[in-house]
PDB file of C-alpha atoms in Angstrom:
ATOM      1  CA  TYR A 285     139.662  76.400 231.258  1.00 87.00           C
ATOM      2  CA  ILE A 286     142.328  73.755 231.927  1.00 86.00           C
ATOM      3  CA  GLN A 287     145.118  76.257 231.187  1.00 86.00           C
ATOM      4  CA  PHE A 288     143.558  78.692 233.671  1.00 90.00           C
ATOM      5  CA  LEU A 289     143.105  75.991 236.304  1.00 89.00           C
ATOM      6  CA  VAL A 290     146.727  74.807 236.069  1.00 89.00           C
ATOM      7  CA  ALA A 291     147.992  78.407 236.181  1.00 87.00           C
ATOM      8  CA  GLU A 292     145.824  79.119 239.246  1.00 92.00           C
ATOM      9  CA  VAL A 293     147.141  76.072 241.107  1.00 91.00           C
ATOM     10  CA  ARG A 294     150.756  76.910 240.221  1.00 88.00           C
ATOM     11  CA  ALA A 295     150.263  80.480 241.426  1.00 91.00           C
ATOM     12  CA  ALA A 296     148.876  79.312 244.777  1.00 95.00           C
ATOM     13  CA  TRP A 297     151.254  76.406 245.505  1.00 93.00           C
ATOM     14  CA  PRO A 298     154.863  75.564 244.637  1.00 90.00           C
ATOM     15  CA  VAL A 299     154.003  72.950 242.007  1.00 86.00           C
ATOM     16  CA  SER A 300     156.980  71.795 239.969  1.00 84.00           C
ATOM     17  CA  ARG A 301     155.281  68.915 238.128  1.00 86.00           C
ATOM     18  CA  ALA A 302     151.679  68.455 237.058  1.00 88.00           C
ATOM     19  CA  ILE A 303     150.458  65.038 235.946  1.00 92.00           C
ATOM     20  CA  ILE A 304     147.242  64.612 234.016  1.00 94.00           C
ATOM     21  CA  VAL A 305     145.259  61.402 234.521  1.00 95.00           C
ATOM     22  CA  GLY A 306     142.174  60.341 232.616  1.00 94.00           C
ATOM     23  CA  TYR A 307     139.871  57.340 232.451  1.00 93.00           C
ATOM     24  CA  SER A 308     137.811  56.496 229.358  1.00 89.00           C
ATOM     25  CA  ASN A 309     136.386  59.732 227.933  1.00 84.00           C
ATOM     26  CA  GLY A 310     138.575  61.656 230.393  1.00 88.00           C
ATOM     27  CA  GLY A 311     141.576  59.798 228.978  1.00 91.00           C
ATOM     28  CA  PHE A 312     140.698  60.892 225.448  1.00 86.00           C
ATOM     29  CA  LEU A 313     140.439  64.454 226.788  1.00 85.00           C
ATOM     30  CA  ALA A 314     143.750  64.170 228.669  1.00 90.00           C
ATOM     31  CA  ARG A 315     145.520  63.021 225.491  1.00 87.00           C
ATOM     32  CA  GLN A 316     144.076  65.948 223.521  1.00 83.00           C
ATOM     33  CA  ILE A 317     145.095  68.462 226.201  1.00 85.00           C
ATOM     34  CA  VAL A 318     148.678  67.138 226.276  1.00 85.00           C
ATOM     35  CA  LEU A 319     148.909  67.333 222.481  1.00 82.00           C
ATOM     36  CA  GLN A 320     147.493  70.835 222.296  1.00 80.00           C
ATOM     37  CA  TYR A 321     149.141  72.284 225.434  1.00 83.00           C
ATOM     38  CA  PRO A 322     152.288  70.212 226.098  1.00 82.00           C
ATOM     39  CA  SER A 323     153.864  72.728 228.490  1.00 85.00           C
ATOM     40  CA  LEU A 324     151.031  72.360 231.030  1.00 87.00           C
ATOM     41  CA  PHE A 325     151.848  68.840 232.182  1.00 90.00           C
ATOM     42  CA  SER A 326     154.984  66.856 232.938  1.00 90.00           C
ATOM     43  CA  SER A 327     153.414  63.434 232.288  1.00 92.00           C
ATOM     44  CA  LEU A 328     150.240  61.609 231.304  1.00 94.00           C
ATOM     45  CA  PHE A 329     148.486  58.472 232.596  1.00 94.00           C
ATOM     46  CA  THR A 330     145.359  57.133 230.910  1.00 94.00           C
ATOM     47  CA  LEU A 331     143.156  54.113 231.549  1.00 93.00           C
ATOM     48  CA  ALA A 332     140.900  52.607 228.883  1.00 92.00           C
ATOM     49  CA  ALA A 333     141.479  55.438 226.408  1.00 91.00           C
ATOM     50  CA  CYS A 334     143.200  55.835 223.049  1.00 88.00           C
ATOM     51  CA  SER A 335     144.275  58.602 220.696  1.00 84.00           C
ATOM     52  CA  GLY A 336     141.995  59.965 218.030  1.00 78.00           C
ATOM     53  CA  GLU A 337     142.585  58.854 214.467  1.00 72.00           C
ATOM     54  CA  ASN A 338     143.564  62.426 213.563  1.00 66.00           C
ATOM     55  CA  ASP A 339     146.154  62.896 216.337  1.00 63.00           C
ATOM     56  CA  THR A 340     149.075  62.395 213.950  1.00 57.00           C
ATOM     57  CA  GLY A 341     148.437  65.880 212.603  1.00 50.00           C
ATOM     58  CA  LEU A 342     149.007  67.488 215.984  1.00 53.00           C
ATOM     59  CA  ALA A 343     152.605  68.455 216.665  1.00 54.00           C
ATOM     60  CA  GLN A 344     154.053  67.932 220.106  1.00 60.00           C
ATOM     61  CA  ALA A 345     156.718  70.482 220.985  1.00 62.00           C
ATOM     62  CA  LEU A 346     157.816  68.769 224.212  1.00 74.00           C
ATOM     63  CA  SER A 347     158.421  65.183 225.230  1.00 84.00           C
ATOM     64  CA  ILE A 348     155.638  64.029 227.549  1.00 88.00           C
ATOM     65  CA  PRO A 349     156.305  60.730 229.352  1.00 90.00           C
ATOM     66  CA  SER A 350     153.138  58.677 229.369  1.00 91.00           C
ATOM     67  CA  VAL A 351     151.528  55.421 230.425  1.00 92.00           C
ATOM     68  CA  ASN A 352     148.436  53.998 228.766  1.00 92.00           C
ATOM     69  CA  TRP A 353     146.760  51.076 230.582  1.00 93.00           C
ATOM     70  CA  HIS A 354     144.194  49.193 228.546  1.00 94.00           C
ATOM     71  CA  GLY A 355     142.388  45.919 229.160  1.00 91.00           C
ATOM     72  CA  ASP A 356     142.494  43.594 226.178  1.00 91.00           C
ATOM     73  CA  ALA A 357     138.864  42.539 226.850  1.00 89.00           C
ATOM     74  CA  ASP A 358     137.548  46.129 226.885  1.00 89.00           C
ATOM     75  CA  ASP A 359     134.276  46.176 224.940  1.00 84.00           C
ATOM     76  CA  THR A 360     133.560  49.886 225.449  1.00 85.00           C
ATOM     77  CA  VAL A 361     136.751  51.565 224.229  1.00 87.00           C
ATOM     78  CA  LEU A 362     137.919  48.759 222.008  1.00 88.00           C
ATOM     79  CA  TYR A 363     141.490  47.553 222.489  1.00 91.00           C
ATOM     80  CA  ALA A 364     141.777  47.207 218.702  1.00 89.00           C
ATOM     81  CA  GLY A 365     140.496  50.759 218.129  1.00 87.00           C
ATOM     82  CA  SER A 366     137.518  51.960 216.166  1.00 79.00           C
ATOM     83  CA  PRO A 367     137.879  52.635 212.460  1.00 66.00           C
ATOM     84  CA  GLU A 368     136.936  55.963 210.993  1.00 60.00           C
ATOM     85  CA  GLY A 369     133.192  56.329 210.769  1.00 54.00           C
ATOM     86  CA  PHE A 370     132.373  53.634 213.328  1.00 57.00           C
ATOM     87  CA  LEU A 371     131.734  54.984 216.798  1.00 54.00           C
ATOM     88  CA  PRO A 372     128.866  53.438 218.730  1.00 50.00           C
ATOM     89  CA  GLY A 373     126.435  55.856 220.380  1.00 46.00           C
ATOM     90  CA  VAL A 374     128.097  55.642 223.800  1.00 48.00           C
ATOM     91  CA  LEU A 375     131.383  56.735 222.209  1.00 52.00           C
ATOM     92  CA  ASN A 376     129.972  59.504 220.021  1.00 51.00           C
ATOM     93  CA  GLY A 377     132.476  62.345 220.225  1.00 50.00           C
ATOM     94  CA  HIS A 378     135.428  60.200 221.358  1.00 52.00           C
ATOM     95  CA  GLY A 379     138.618  60.344 219.397  1.00 52.00           C
ATOM     96  CA  GLY A 380     139.490  64.012 219.790  1.00 54.00           C
ATOM     97  CA  VAL A 381     138.807  67.207 217.936  1.00 52.00           C
ATOM     98  CA  GLY A 382     137.462  66.392 214.487  1.00 56.00           C
ATOM     99  CA  SER A 383     137.911  62.630 214.895  1.00 61.00           C
ATOM    100  CA  VAL A 384     135.365  60.089 213.851  1.00 66.00           C
ATOM    101  CA  GLY A 385     137.415  57.091 215.012  1.00 76.00           C
ATOM    102  CA  TYR A 386     140.236  56.196 217.366  1.00 83.00           C
ATOM    103  CA  LEU A 387     143.475  54.238 217.211  1.00 85.00           C
ATOM    104  CA  SER A 388     144.202  50.876 218.797  1.00 89.00           C
ATOM    105  CA  ALA A 389     145.724  50.890 222.270  1.00 90.00           C
ATOM    106  CA  ALA A 390     149.046  49.621 220.885  1.00 88.00           C
ATOM    107  CA  GLU A 391     149.166  52.252 218.117  1.00 87.00           C
ATOM    108  CA  THR A 392     148.302  54.956 220.669  1.00 87.00           C
ATOM    109  CA  ALA A 393     151.398  53.992 222.687  1.00 87.00           C
ATOM    110  CA  ALA A 394     153.599  53.646 219.597  1.00 85.00           C
ATOM    111  CA  ARG A 395     152.665  57.110 218.314  1.00 84.00           C
ATOM    112  CA  ALA A 396     153.239  58.635 221.751  1.00 86.00           C
ATOM    113  CA  SER A 397     156.668  57.007 221.722  1.00 85.00           C
ATOM    114  CA  ARG A 398     157.493  58.435 218.287  1.00 83.00           C
ATOM    115  CA  ARG A 399     156.288  61.901 219.336  1.00 83.00           C
ATOM    116  CA  ASN A 400     158.742  61.692 222.229  1.00 85.00           C
ATOM    117  CA  GLY A 401     161.612  60.991 219.825  1.00 83.00           C
ATOM    118  CA  ASN A 402     161.810  57.214 220.299  1.00 84.00           C
ATOM    119  CA  ALA A 403     161.710  54.569 217.603  1.00 76.00           C
ATOM    120  CA  GLY A 404     158.143  53.612 218.485  1.00 66.00           C
ATOM    121  CA  THR A 405     158.968  49.939 218.959  1.00 79.00           C
ATOM    122  CA  LEU A 406     157.517  48.532 222.174  1.00 84.00           C
ATOM    123  CA  VAL A 407     159.166  45.707 224.140  1.00 88.00           C
ATOM    124  CA  THR A 408     158.122  43.980 227.363  1.00 91.00           C
ATOM    125  CA  GLU A 409     159.614  45.268 230.594  1.00 89.00           C
ATOM    126  CA  GLY A 410     159.735  43.281 233.805  1.00 89.00           C
ATOM    127  CA  ALA A 411     157.365  40.633 235.071  1.00 90.00           C
ATOM    128  CA  PRO A 412     153.570  41.024 234.939  1.00 89.00           C
ATOM    129  CA  PHE A 413     152.085  42.689 238.022  1.00 85.00           C
ATOM    130  CA  ASN A 414     148.688  43.094 239.658  1.00 84.00           C
ATOM    131  CA  PHE A 415     146.919  46.275 238.564  1.00 83.00           C
ATOM    132  CA  VAL A 416     143.356  44.980 238.509  1.00 75.00           C
ATOM    133  CA  THR A 417     142.222  44.195 242.042  1.00 63.00           C
ATOM    134  CA  THR A 418     139.657  41.469 241.368  1.00 61.00           C
ATOM    135  CA  PRO A 419     140.570  38.717 241.145  1.00 62.00           C
ATOM    136  CA  LEU A 420     144.104  39.109 242.447  1.00 63.00           C
ATOM    137  CA  GLY A 421     146.749  38.019 240.013  1.00 69.00           C
ATOM    138  CA  SER A 422     149.558  39.266 237.821  1.00 76.00           C
ATOM    139  CA  GLU A 423     147.545  40.289 234.794  1.00 84.00           C
ATOM    140  CA  THR A 424     149.219  43.501 233.631  1.00 88.00           C
ATOM    141  CA  GLN A 425     152.296  43.393 231.409  1.00 91.00           C
ATOM    142  CA  ARG A 426     154.390  46.530 230.959  1.00 90.00           C
ATOM    143  CA  TRP A 427     155.642  47.459 227.504  1.00 89.00           C
ATOM    144  CA  VAL A 428     157.997  50.394 226.953  1.00 88.00           C
ATOM    145  CA  SER A 429     159.480  52.049 223.883  1.00 83.00           C
ATOM    146  CA  THR A 430     162.996  50.947 222.982  1.00 81.00           C
ATOM    147  CA  GLY A 431     165.702  53.522 223.543  1.00 80.00           C
ATOM    148  CA  SER A 432     163.521  55.622 225.792  1.00 81.00           C
ATOM    149  CA  THR A 433     164.578  57.398 228.961  1.00 79.00           C
ATOM    150  CA  SER A 434     162.473  58.484 231.915  1.00 77.00           C
ATOM    151  CA  ALA A 435     161.958  61.794 230.100  1.00 79.00           C
ATOM    152  CA  THR A 436     160.823  60.227 226.823  1.00 81.00           C
ATOM    153  CA  ALA A 437     159.121  56.976 227.861  1.00 83.00           C
ATOM    154  CA  ALA A 438     155.769  56.067 226.406  1.00 84.00           C
ATOM    155  CA  ALA A 439     154.721  52.933 228.246  1.00 87.00           C
ATOM    156  CA  PHE A 440     151.840  50.663 227.419  1.00 90.00           C
ATOM    157  CA  TRP A 441     150.358  48.439 230.115  1.00 91.00           C
ATOM    158  CA  ILE A 442     148.120  45.628 228.866  1.00 90.00           C
ATOM    159  CA  GLY A 443     145.597  44.119 231.273  1.00 89.00           C
ATOM    160  CA  ALA A 444     145.080  40.490 230.239  1.00 87.00           C
ATOM    161  CA  ALA A 445     141.357  39.624 230.213  1.00 86.00           C
ATOM    162  CA  ALA A 446     140.599  42.997 231.827  1.00 86.00           C
ATOM    163  CA  THR A 447     137.505  44.988 230.852  1.00 86.00           C
ATOM    164  CA  HIS A 448     136.725  48.689 230.564  1.00 87.00           C
ATOM    165  CA  THR A 449     136.077  48.995 234.287  1.00 82.00           C
ATOM    166  CA  ALA A 450     139.486  47.483 235.129  1.00 75.00           C
ATOM    167  CA  THR A 451     138.051  44.164 236.254  1.00 71.00           C
ATOM    168  CA  HIS A 452     138.496  40.750 234.730  1.00 65.00           C
ATOM    169  CA  ALA A 453     136.132  39.602 232.009  1.00 59.00           C
ATOM    170  CA  ASP A 454     133.808  36.741 232.877  1.00 53.00           C
ATOM    171  CA  PRO A 455     135.290  33.401 231.785  1.00 49.00           C
TER     172      PRO A 455
END
C-alpha cells in the first residue's frame, strides 16, 4: 500500500524527495518500510520508536539519512529497549516483522549509522536545544555518527527527562 501511495503522489506532483516520519508504533513501521523499501524515501525521522531486534538481518541497499528522537524517561517505548520475549501488552507487535523485542534508542541510531556506511560511533553535535515545548528549556542533545555526511547521517536526539509524549517527566 505504501509503495502504491508514494508512486501515486509522485505521478501527480513533481516530488523529488519523500521523507517518512513516524511516532511510536508509526515510527517502528517507518523504520521497517525504509529497511524493506529503501528507494521510496530520501530520509527518515522517528519519535519515541526503535528498531526491531531482528533488523540486523535486513539489508539496506541505499543510504537513508535519519534522525531518531527519544526521551530518556520514556516508559512506553523504553529508551533502553525491550529484550527478546518481553513486550508489554500495549507494545505487542512492536519491533518489526518477526520481532519479539526491540533495540535501545542508542543502538537503533548506531545500527542506522553502520547501515549508511559510517563507523557507528555517535558523538555530540552542537549545544542542546528546545524540542519539547513544555516546560521550555534546552533539553535535547544532538548526537551524530562520526565521519558521516548529509547523505549518510544517522542522528540521535536525546530528550533529557522527556517522556513518550514528548513532555517532561514529573520531578
